[in-house]
Short mmCIF file of C-alpha atoms in Angstrom, two decimals:
data_model
loop_
_atom_site.label_atom_id
_atom_site.label_comp_id
_atom_site.label_asym_id
_atom_site.label_seq_id
_atom_site.Cartn_x
_atom_site.Cartn_y
_atom_site.Cartn_z
CA MET A 1 -4.53 32.66 128.69
CA PRO A 2 -4.41 34.91 125.62
CA ALA A 3 -2.23 37.52 127.36
CA PRO A 4 1.24 37.76 128.90
CA VAL A 5 1.80 37.16 132.61
CA PRO A 6 0.55 40.47 134.13
CA ASN A 7 2.64 43.42 135.29
CA GLY A 8 5.90 42.27 133.70
CA GLU A 9 6.23 39.73 136.50
CA ALA A 10 7.80 37.00 134.35
CA ALA A 11 10.44 39.34 132.90
CA HIS A 12 11.24 40.65 136.38
CA TYR A 13 11.87 37.16 137.80
CA ALA A 14 13.71 36.00 134.68
CA LYS A 15 16.48 38.49 135.52
CA GLY A 16 17.59 36.30 138.42
CA ASN A 17 18.03 33.13 136.37
CA TYR A 18 21.74 32.41 136.07
CA TYR A 19 21.11 29.11 134.21
CA CYS A 20 19.36 30.68 131.22
CA PRO A 21 20.85 33.90 129.82
CA ASP A 22 17.99 34.06 127.28
CA ALA A 23 15.26 33.86 129.93
CA VAL A 24 14.67 37.63 130.04
CA ALA A 25 14.25 37.87 126.26
CA ALA A 26 11.87 34.88 126.29
CA ALA A 27 9.83 36.39 129.12
CA GLU A 28 9.66 39.82 127.48
CA ALA A 29 8.57 38.35 124.13
CA HIS A 30 5.79 36.07 125.36
CA GLN A 31 2.26 36.90 124.19
CA ALA A 32 0.21 34.32 126.10
CA HIS A 33 0.61 31.84 128.93
CA LEU A 34 -0.65 28.47 130.08
CA MET A 35 -1.18 27.64 133.75
CA VAL A 36 -0.47 24.06 134.82
CA THR A 37 -1.48 22.70 138.21
CA VAL A 38 -1.21 19.18 139.59
CA MET A 39 -3.27 18.39 142.65
CA ASN A 40 -1.77 15.72 144.88
CA GLN A 41 -4.09 12.87 145.78
CA ALA A 42 -3.95 10.98 149.08
CA GLU A 43 -1.83 8.21 147.55
CA ASN A 44 0.57 10.65 145.88
CA THR A 45 3.50 12.41 147.41
CA GLU A 46 4.70 15.90 146.59
CA VAL A 47 7.61 14.35 144.68
CA LEU A 48 5.26 12.27 142.50
CA GLY A 49 3.13 15.36 141.93
CA MET A 50 6.11 17.47 140.86
CA ASN A 51 7.37 14.64 138.69
CA LEU A 52 4.03 14.58 136.87
CA TYR A 53 3.96 18.39 136.73
CA SER A 54 7.41 18.48 135.10
CA LYS A 55 6.40 15.85 132.54
CA ILE A 56 3.22 17.75 131.64
CA VAL A 57 5.07 21.07 131.40
CA SER A 58 7.80 19.46 129.27
CA SER A 59 5.20 18.10 126.85
CA CYS A 60 3.60 21.57 126.63
CA LEU A 61 7.00 22.99 125.63
CA LYS A 62 7.31 20.90 122.48
CA PRO A 63 5.52 23.36 120.17
CA GLN A 64 7.89 25.87 118.61
CA ASN A 65 5.95 28.82 119.99
CA ALA A 66 6.43 27.69 123.62
CA THR A 67 9.32 29.81 124.85
CA ALA A 68 9.69 29.54 128.62
CA VAL A 69 8.44 28.25 131.98
CA TYR A 70 7.75 30.55 134.94
CA THR A 71 7.94 28.47 138.11
CA SER A 72 9.60 28.42 141.54
CA GLY A 73 10.33 32.13 141.45
CA THR A 74 12.17 32.30 138.12
CA VAL A 75 11.85 31.76 134.38
CA TYR A 76 13.55 28.92 132.49
CA THR A 77 13.85 28.76 128.71
CA ALA A 78 11.79 25.95 127.20
CA ASP A 79 14.88 24.14 125.93
CA PHE A 80 16.64 24.25 129.32
CA TYR A 81 13.57 23.04 131.23
CA ARG A 82 12.95 20.14 128.83
CA LYS A 83 16.62 19.06 128.82
CA VAL A 84 16.84 19.02 132.62
CA ALA A 85 13.55 17.12 132.95
CA GLN A 86 14.63 14.58 130.31
CA GLN A 87 18.01 14.11 132.00
CA TYR A 88 16.76 13.56 135.56
CA LEU A 89 13.17 12.27 135.58
CA PRO A 90 13.67 8.96 133.70
CA ASN A 91 16.28 7.99 136.32
CA ASN A 92 13.99 8.96 139.25
CA GLU A 93 16.43 11.71 140.19
CA ILE A 94 15.41 15.09 141.59
CA PRO A 95 15.77 17.83 138.92
CA ILE A 96 16.57 20.38 141.59
CA MET A 97 17.55 23.05 139.04
CA ILE A 98 13.93 23.30 137.84
CA TRP A 99 12.12 22.43 141.07
CA VAL A 100 13.82 24.80 143.54
CA TYR A 101 15.25 28.18 142.61
CA ILE A 102 18.31 29.24 144.59
CA GLY A 103 18.67 33.00 144.78
CA LEU A 104 22.19 34.40 145.03
CA GLY A 105 23.49 37.66 146.41
CA GLN A 106 26.45 39.31 148.08
CA ASN A 107 26.96 42.12 150.52
CA GLN A 108 29.79 43.33 152.77
CA GLN A 109 29.11 40.51 155.25
CA GLY A 110 29.49 37.76 152.63
CA ASN A 111 27.48 35.56 150.28
CA GLN A 112 23.70 35.25 150.62
CA LEU A 113 21.62 32.36 149.23
CA TYR A 114 17.96 31.44 149.61
CA THR A 115 15.57 28.83 148.24
CA SER A 116 12.22 29.30 146.55
CA GLY A 117 10.28 26.11 145.99
CA MET A 118 10.87 23.94 149.06
CA ALA A 119 7.38 24.80 150.34
CA LYS A 120 5.91 22.81 147.42
CA PHE A 121 7.30 19.75 149.18
CA GLY A 122 6.05 20.71 152.63
CA LYS A 123 9.54 21.85 153.64
CA ASP A 124 10.85 25.11 155.04
CA GLU A 125 12.65 27.45 152.67
CA MET A 126 16.34 27.75 153.51
CA GLU A 127 18.86 30.57 153.66
CA ILE A 128 22.62 30.80 153.96
CA LEU A 129 23.59 34.25 155.19
CA ASN A 130 26.89 36.11 155.40
CA SER A 131 29.06 33.19 154.36
CA PRO A 132 32.68 33.70 153.29
CA MET A 133 32.66 30.37 151.41
CA ASP A 134 32.96 30.41 147.61
CA MET A 135 29.57 31.09 145.96
CA GLY A 136 29.91 28.08 143.65
CA LYS A 137 30.55 25.74 146.58
CA LEU A 138 27.67 27.25 148.53
CA HIS A 139 25.32 26.84 145.58
CA ALA A 140 26.38 23.22 145.04
CA SER A 141 25.99 22.47 148.77
CA LEU A 142 22.54 24.05 149.02
CA SER A 143 21.38 22.31 145.82
CA SER A 144 22.55 18.95 147.18
CA MET A 145 20.85 19.61 150.52
CA CYS A 146 17.57 20.48 148.80
CA ALA A 147 17.65 17.35 146.63
CA TYR A 148 18.46 15.15 149.62
CA ILE A 149 15.78 16.70 151.84
CA ILE A 150 13.14 16.33 149.11
CA SER A 151 14.05 12.75 148.17
CA SER A 152 14.45 11.49 151.75
CA GLY A 153 11.60 13.39 153.37
CA LEU A 154 14.01 14.71 155.99
CA VAL A 155 12.61 17.37 158.32
CA LEU A 156 15.23 19.78 159.67
CA LYS A 157 14.61 21.48 162.99
CA ASP A 158 15.94 24.44 164.91
CA GLY A 159 19.14 23.53 166.77
CA GLU A 160 20.07 20.56 164.58
CA SER A 161 23.04 20.38 162.24
CA ILE A 162 23.58 19.16 158.69
CA GLY A 163 26.65 18.33 156.63
CA PHE A 164 28.07 15.98 154.05
CA SER A 165 30.37 14.06 156.41
CA ALA A 166 30.57 13.13 160.09
CA GLU A 167 33.01 15.99 160.65
CA GLN A 168 31.06 18.63 158.77
CA LYS A 169 28.32 20.08 160.96
CA TRP A 170 26.55 23.26 159.93
CA GLN A 171 24.16 24.58 162.56
CA ILE A 172 20.52 25.14 161.67
CA SER A 173 18.27 27.81 163.15
CA HIS A 174 14.65 28.69 162.39
CA SER A 175 13.85 32.39 162.27
CA LYS A 176 12.19 35.17 160.28
CA SER A 177 13.16 35.08 156.60
CA VAL A 178 15.58 37.63 155.23
CA TYR A 179 15.38 36.80 151.49
CA ALA A 180 13.31 33.61 151.16
CA PRO A 181 9.69 34.02 149.98
CA SER A 182 8.24 32.81 153.27
CA GLU A 183 7.64 34.30 156.70
CA PHE A 184 10.20 32.01 158.35
CA SER A 185 13.11 29.98 157.01
CA LEU A 186 15.84 27.63 158.13
CA LYS A 187 19.21 29.36 158.35
CA ILE A 188 22.22 27.16 157.64
CA ASP A 189 25.34 28.61 159.23
CA ILE A 190 28.17 27.92 156.77
CA GLN A 191 31.26 29.87 157.79
#
């Protein structure tokens, strides 16, 4: 498309990208954009489709005038996106940093996190609300959960629990979204 993404949308969403400090400048400077879509076929899974999507997008980023990627609710610099894809995809690993955006926030009740991108895999978006746990640990935990859920096909349900050991059990509830870009989300109670 011979025009920027309309209404300053890319620059707006680039502001939330904590991986790429240059994402806002890249989004503000762009003059045109390319839309890439991969349609899953019956024999393909969402993971195979996203794998192909990431490879196509990475190849489109090779020209010097390609500056960024706007996907999953944020903007990644071209260099960051390509490096992550090249690091994870050849090993059949989930490049969660470029497939699912994890939004971060804080208020008086604690740390707030949400996902944007799980729906591409037929999964519910997730939220962690009002947690006193360290933001870095929460982010790492939610990233690991997303990668595991996507790679295993796990379906989480209201009333179940999840954790990284037999002793660690975080309760899951399904309710109206607070921050996630979906009507409903899974809430993971990490206190």
